């Protein structure tokens, strides 16, 4: 059987950037507080839990990343908290050329990344101390961050990338 490895960008690492729009319908929404990761949206649906239903929200497909949060403070600091990550493999289903059977291992971790943040209109800009800024888009009680190439599927010996697409992380205010 042909085996493939699915690589998913870890939330806790926060090593991603995105573009945002200029809507400003958030005048009554305060960033201060806890925001929970509620969606990992891909452009293609996947049936990672092998139940016969593919989802574009990958969080619906496995039980990892259940308690990932960003906690905003009023002094323009924040902490991104990660409690797990997924180790996913995919094998070609016998008798097919494009159907996969997935195996998911959720690995517990405790990782907190300190951030500073600013808000201009609906654009949230994070600084984690590296040269790259993280930019998100606030829309009511959610904000999203596009992770370029956040979903990468490799062949079994990691010599070839089979799938490479962006992921959109969505956080909802708690």
PDB file of C-alpha atoms in Angstrom:
ATOM      1  CA  UNK A   1       0.000   0.000   0.000  1.00  0.00           C
ATOM      2  CA  UNK A   2       1.144   3.512  -0.768  1.00  0.00           C
ATOM      3  CA  UNK A   3       1.452   5.483   2.448  1.00  0.00           C
ATOM      4  CA  UNK A   4       1.280   9.261   2.744  1.00  0.00           C
ATOM      5  CA  UNK A   5       2.021  11.565   5.642  1.00  0.00           C
ATOM      6  CA  UNK A   6      -0.209  14.534   6.367  1.00  0.00           C
ATOM      7  CA  UNK A   7       1.614  17.512   7.854  1.00  0.00           C
ATOM      8  CA  UNK A   8      -0.518  20.096   9.646  1.00  0.00           C
ATOM      9  CA  UNK A   9       0.873  23.418  10.819  1.00  0.00           C
ATOM     10  CA  UNK A  10       0.751  23.485  14.624  1.00  0.00           C
ATOM     11  CA  UNK A  11      -1.366  26.217  16.182  1.00  0.00           C
ATOM     12  CA  UNK A  12       1.014  26.785  19.090  1.00  0.00           C
ATOM     13  CA  UNK A  13       3.923  27.641  16.846  1.00  0.00           C
ATOM     14  CA  UNK A  14       2.049  30.605  15.363  1.00  0.00           C
ATOM     15  CA  UNK A  15       4.470  30.803  12.469  1.00  0.00           C
ATOM     16  CA  UNK A  16       2.024  31.991   9.849  1.00  0.00           C
ATOM     17  CA  UNK A  17       0.772  35.104   8.084  1.00  0.00           C
ATOM     18  CA  UNK A  18      -2.320  36.147   6.177  1.00  0.00           C
ATOM     19  CA  UNK A  19      -4.005  38.978   4.355  1.00  0.00           C
ATOM     20  CA  UNK A  20      -7.141  40.703   5.573  1.00  0.00           C
ATOM     21  CA  UNK A  21      -9.983  42.824   4.253  1.00  0.00           C
ATOM     22  CA  UNK A  22     -10.957  46.314   5.350  1.00  0.00           C
ATOM     23  CA  UNK A  23     -14.478  45.772   6.762  1.00  0.00           C
ATOM     24  CA  UNK A  24     -15.083  47.527  10.056  1.00  0.00           C
ATOM     25  CA  UNK A  25     -18.160  46.003  11.681  1.00  0.00           C
ATOM     26  CA  UNK A  26     -16.442  45.261  14.984  1.00  0.00           C
ATOM     27  CA  UNK A  27     -16.800  48.475  16.951  1.00  0.00           C
ATOM     28  CA  UNK A  28     -18.648  46.695  19.793  1.00  0.00           C
ATOM     29  CA  UNK A  29     -16.359  43.641  19.937  1.00  0.00           C
ATOM     30  CA  UNK A  30     -13.559  43.689  22.488  1.00  0.00           C
ATOM     31  CA  UNK A  31     -10.575  41.442  21.845  1.00  0.00           C
ATOM     32  CA  UNK A  32      -9.865  41.212  25.574  1.00  0.00           C
ATOM     33  CA  UNK A  33     -10.729  37.731  26.788  1.00  0.00           C
ATOM     34  CA  UNK A  34     -10.394  34.136  25.627  1.00  0.00           C
ATOM     35  CA  UNK A  35     -10.823  33.083  21.998  1.00  0.00           C
ATOM     36  CA  UNK A  36     -11.021  29.363  21.203  1.00  0.00           C
ATOM     37  CA  UNK A  37      -9.972  27.651  17.980  1.00  0.00           C
ATOM     38  CA  UNK A  38     -13.246  26.432  16.415  1.00  0.00           C
ATOM     39  CA  UNK A  39     -12.345  25.644  12.800  1.00  0.00           C
ATOM     40  CA  UNK A  40      -9.474  24.606  10.549  1.00  0.00           C
ATOM     41  CA  UNK A  41     -10.908  25.232   7.105  1.00  0.00           C
ATOM     42  CA  UNK A  42      -9.351  23.775   3.961  1.00  0.00           C
ATOM     43  CA  UNK A  43     -10.463  24.210   0.374  1.00  0.00           C
ATOM     44  CA  UNK A  44     -10.841  20.438  -0.028  1.00  0.00           C
ATOM     45  CA  UNK A  45     -12.891  18.168   2.222  1.00  0.00           C
ATOM     46  CA  UNK A  46     -11.160  15.215   3.900  1.00  0.00           C
ATOM     47  CA  UNK A  47     -12.597  12.152   5.664  1.00  0.00           C
ATOM     48  CA  UNK A  48      -9.792  11.802   8.196  1.00  0.00           C
ATOM     49  CA  UNK A  49     -11.950   9.952  10.757  1.00  0.00           C
ATOM     50  CA  UNK A  50     -12.974   7.411   8.071  1.00  0.00           C
ATOM     51  CA  UNK A  51     -16.725   7.809   8.732  1.00  0.00           C
ATOM     52  CA  UNK A  52     -17.673   8.276   5.073  1.00  0.00           C
ATOM     53  CA  UNK A  53     -18.188  12.052   5.332  1.00  0.00           C
ATOM     54  CA  UNK A  54     -15.535  14.508   4.206  1.00  0.00           C
ATOM     55  CA  UNK A  55     -15.354  17.912   5.921  1.00  0.00           C
ATOM     56  CA  UNK A  56     -13.578  21.109   4.962  1.00  0.00           C
ATOM     57  CA  UNK A  57     -13.377  21.951   8.699  1.00  0.00           C
ATOM     58  CA  UNK A  58     -10.634  19.517   9.655  1.00  0.00           C
ATOM     59  CA  UNK A  59     -11.361  19.919  13.390  1.00  0.00           C
ATOM     60  CA  UNK A  60     -14.562  17.952  12.770  1.00  0.00           C
ATOM     61  CA  UNK A  61     -12.428  15.027  11.603  1.00  0.00           C
ATOM     62  CA  UNK A  62     -10.291  14.337  14.679  1.00  0.00           C
ATOM     63  CA  UNK A  63     -10.194  14.972  18.427  1.00  0.00           C
ATOM     64  CA  UNK A  64      -6.991  16.987  18.563  1.00  0.00           C
ATOM     65  CA  UNK A  65      -6.732  20.766  19.019  1.00  0.00           C
ATOM     66  CA  UNK A  66      -9.819  20.840  21.260  1.00  0.00           C
ATOM     67  CA  UNK A  67      -8.561  23.437  23.739  1.00  0.00           C
ATOM     68  CA  UNK A  68      -6.404  25.766  21.655  1.00  0.00           C
ATOM     69  CA  UNK A  69      -6.901  29.378  22.736  1.00  0.00           C
ATOM     70  CA  UNK A  70      -5.596  32.883  22.362  1.00  0.00           C
ATOM     71  CA  UNK A  71      -6.086  34.942  25.516  1.00  0.00           C
ATOM     72  CA  UNK A  72      -5.994  38.723  24.918  1.00  0.00           C
ATOM     73  CA  UNK A  73      -5.162  41.170  27.725  1.00  0.00           C
ATOM     74  CA  UNK A  74      -6.039  44.871  27.783  1.00  0.00           C
ATOM     75  CA  UNK A  75      -2.343  45.859  27.794  1.00  0.00           C
ATOM     76  CA  UNK A  76      -1.968  44.624  24.175  1.00  0.00           C
ATOM     77  CA  UNK A  77      -0.370  41.344  25.168  1.00  0.00           C
ATOM     78  CA  UNK A  78      -1.754  37.892  24.481  1.00  0.00           C
ATOM     79  CA  UNK A  79      -0.847  34.248  24.946  1.00  0.00           C
ATOM     80  CA  UNK A  80      -1.507  31.536  22.359  1.00  0.00           C
ATOM     81  CA  UNK A  81      -2.035  28.195  24.100  1.00  0.00           C
ATOM     82  CA  UNK A  82      -1.689  24.788  22.453  1.00  0.00           C
ATOM     83  CA  UNK A  83      -2.648  21.556  24.223  1.00  0.00           C
ATOM     84  CA  UNK A  84      -2.192  18.948  21.490  1.00  0.00           C
ATOM     85  CA  UNK A  85      -1.198  18.268  17.927  1.00  0.00           C
ATOM     86  CA  UNK A  86      -2.130  15.621  15.374  1.00  0.00           C
ATOM     87  CA  UNK A  87       0.185  13.025  13.877  1.00  0.00           C
ATOM     88  CA  UNK A  88      -1.745  11.871  10.794  1.00  0.00           C
ATOM     89  CA  UNK A  89      -0.872   9.207   8.239  1.00  0.00           C
ATOM     90  CA  UNK A  90      -2.873   8.270   5.158  1.00  0.00           C
ATOM     91  CA  UNK A  91      -2.696   5.029   3.214  1.00  0.00           C
ATOM     92  CA  UNK A  92      -4.189   4.366  -0.212  1.00  0.00           C
ATOM     93  CA  UNK A  93      -7.260   2.203   0.288  1.00  0.00           C
ATOM     94  CA  UNK A  94      -6.812  -1.233  -1.319  1.00  0.00           C
ATOM     95  CA  UNK A  95      -8.281  -1.372  -4.811  1.00  0.00           C
ATOM     96  CA  UNK A  96      -8.330   2.414  -5.297  1.00  0.00           C
ATOM     97  CA  UNK A  97      -5.927   5.019  -6.594  1.00  0.00           C
ATOM     98  CA  UNK A  98      -7.291   8.114  -4.865  1.00  0.00           C
ATOM     99  CA  UNK A  99      -9.082   7.017  -1.666  1.00  0.00           C
ATOM    100  CA  UNK A 100      -7.267   7.039   1.654  1.00  0.00           C
ATOM    101  CA  UNK A 101      -7.595   5.454   5.070  1.00  0.00           C
ATOM    102  CA  UNK A 102      -6.285   7.776   7.772  1.00  0.00           C
ATOM    103  CA  UNK A 103      -4.731   7.101  11.143  1.00  0.00           C
ATOM    104  CA  UNK A 104      -4.623   9.923  13.699  1.00  0.00           C
ATOM    105  CA  UNK A 105      -2.612  10.078  16.900  1.00  0.00           C
ATOM    106  CA  UNK A 106      -3.297  13.085  19.118  1.00  0.00           C
ATOM    107  CA  UNK A 107      -0.160  14.044  20.983  1.00  0.00           C
ATOM    108  CA  UNK A 108      -0.674  16.013  24.209  1.00  0.00           C
ATOM    109  CA  UNK A 109       1.495  19.084  24.685  1.00  0.00           C
ATOM    110  CA  UNK A 110       1.484  22.232  26.717  1.00  0.00           C
ATOM    111  CA  UNK A 111       2.843  25.145  24.714  1.00  0.00           C
ATOM    112  CA  UNK A 112       2.257  28.841  25.335  1.00  0.00           C
ATOM    113  CA  UNK A 113       3.517  31.569  23.041  1.00  0.00           C
ATOM    114  CA  UNK A 114       3.563  35.171  24.334  1.00  0.00           C
ATOM    115  CA  UNK A 115       2.407  37.790  21.826  1.00  0.00           C
ATOM    116  CA  UNK A 116       1.760  41.483  21.533  1.00  0.00           C
ATOM    117  CA  UNK A 117      -1.201  42.646  19.477  1.00  0.00           C
ATOM    118  CA  UNK A 118      -2.766  45.701  17.881  1.00  0.00           C
ATOM    119  CA  UNK A 119      -6.133  46.262  16.223  1.00  0.00           C
ATOM    120  CA  UNK A 120      -6.769  48.658  13.325  1.00  0.00           C
ATOM    121  CA  UNK A 121     -10.281  48.393  11.896  1.00  0.00           C
ATOM    122  CA  UNK A 122     -10.800  44.659  11.551  1.00  0.00           C
ATOM    123  CA  UNK A 123      -7.121  43.803  11.157  1.00  0.00           C
ATOM    124  CA  UNK A 124      -5.412  42.183  14.141  1.00  0.00           C
ATOM    125  CA  UNK A 125      -1.632  42.225  13.992  1.00  0.00           C
ATOM    126  CA  UNK A 126       0.332  39.906  16.255  1.00  0.00           C
ATOM    127  CA  UNK A 127       4.030  40.060  17.027  1.00  0.00           C
ATOM    128  CA  UNK A 128       5.666  36.979  18.509  1.00  0.00           C
ATOM    129  CA  UNK A 129       9.161  38.425  18.515  1.00  0.00           C
ATOM    130  CA  UNK A 130      10.222  37.000  15.151  1.00  0.00           C
ATOM    131  CA  UNK A 131      10.652  38.919  11.926  1.00  0.00           C
ATOM    132  CA  UNK A 132       7.252  37.781  10.639  1.00  0.00           C
ATOM    133  CA  UNK A 133       4.036  39.423  11.757  1.00  0.00           C
ATOM    134  CA  UNK A 134       0.859  37.391  12.065  1.00  0.00           C
ATOM    135  CA  UNK A 135      -2.181  39.139  10.628  1.00  0.00           C
ATOM    136  CA  UNK A 136      -5.761  38.133  11.284  1.00  0.00           C
ATOM    137  CA  UNK A 137      -9.196  39.375  10.307  1.00  0.00           C
ATOM    138  CA  UNK A 138     -11.795  40.190  12.962  1.00  0.00           C
ATOM    139  CA  UNK A 139     -15.417  39.573  11.981  1.00  0.00           C
ATOM    140  CA  UNK A 140     -17.885  39.979  14.840  1.00  0.00           C
ATOM    141  CA  UNK A 141     -17.159  37.362  17.513  1.00  0.00           C
ATOM    142  CA  UNK A 142     -14.639  35.456  15.346  1.00  0.00           C
ATOM    143  CA  UNK A 143     -11.231  36.132  13.938  1.00  0.00           C
ATOM    144  CA  UNK A 144      -9.408  34.150  11.292  1.00  0.00           C
ATOM    145  CA  UNK A 145      -5.836  33.642  10.240  1.00  0.00           C
ATOM    146  CA  UNK A 146      -4.858  32.132   6.897  1.00  0.00           C
ATOM    147  CA  UNK A 147      -1.916  29.733   7.174  1.00  0.00           C
ATOM    148  CA  UNK A 148      -0.201  29.570   3.775  1.00  0.00           C
ATOM    149  CA  UNK A 149       0.632  25.959   2.956  1.00  0.00           C
ATOM    150  CA  UNK A 150      -0.771  24.888   6.339  1.00  0.00           C
ATOM    151  CA  UNK A 151      -1.857  21.506   4.975  1.00  0.00           C
ATOM    152  CA  UNK A 152       0.930  19.524   3.363  1.00  0.00           C
ATOM    153  CA  UNK A 153       0.677  15.878   2.326  1.00  0.00           C
ATOM    154  CA  UNK A 154       3.925  14.026   1.617  1.00  0.00           C
ATOM    155  CA  UNK A 155       4.524  10.660   0.036  1.00  0.00           C
ATOM    156  CA  UNK A 156       5.751   7.871   2.314  1.00  0.00           C
ATOM    157  CA  UNK A 157       9.460   8.739   2.103  1.00  0.00           C
ATOM    158  CA  UNK A 158       8.911  12.538   2.299  1.00  0.00           C
ATOM    159  CA  UNK A 159      10.523  12.988  -1.135  1.00  0.00           C
ATOM    160  CA  UNK A 160       7.439  14.490  -2.784  1.00  0.00           C
ATOM    161  CA  UNK A 161       4.683  16.866  -1.738  1.00  0.00           C
ATOM    162  CA  UNK A 162       1.369  15.478  -2.973  1.00  0.00           C
ATOM    163  CA  UNK A 163      -0.989  18.163  -1.567  1.00  0.00           C
ATOM    164  CA  UNK A 164      -0.094  21.690  -0.517  1.00  0.00           C
ATOM    165  CA  UNK A 165      -2.919  24.077   0.398  1.00  0.00           C
ATOM    166  CA  UNK A 166      -3.723  26.917   2.740  1.00  0.00           C
ATOM    167  CA  UNK A 167      -5.650  26.454   5.996  1.00  0.00           C
ATOM    168  CA  UNK A 168      -7.830  29.091   7.634  1.00  0.00           C
ATOM    169  CA  UNK A 169      -7.836  28.970  11.428  1.00  0.00           C
ATOM    170  CA  UNK A 170     -11.001  30.429  12.991  1.00  0.00           C
ATOM    171  CA  UNK A 171     -11.198  31.495  16.640  1.00  0.00           C
ATOM    172  CA  UNK A 172     -14.470  32.305  18.421  1.00  0.00           C
ATOM    173  CA  UNK A 173     -14.773  34.540  21.496  1.00  0.00           C
ATOM    174  CA  UNK A 174     -15.762  32.580  24.582  1.00  0.00           C
TER     175      UNK A 174
END
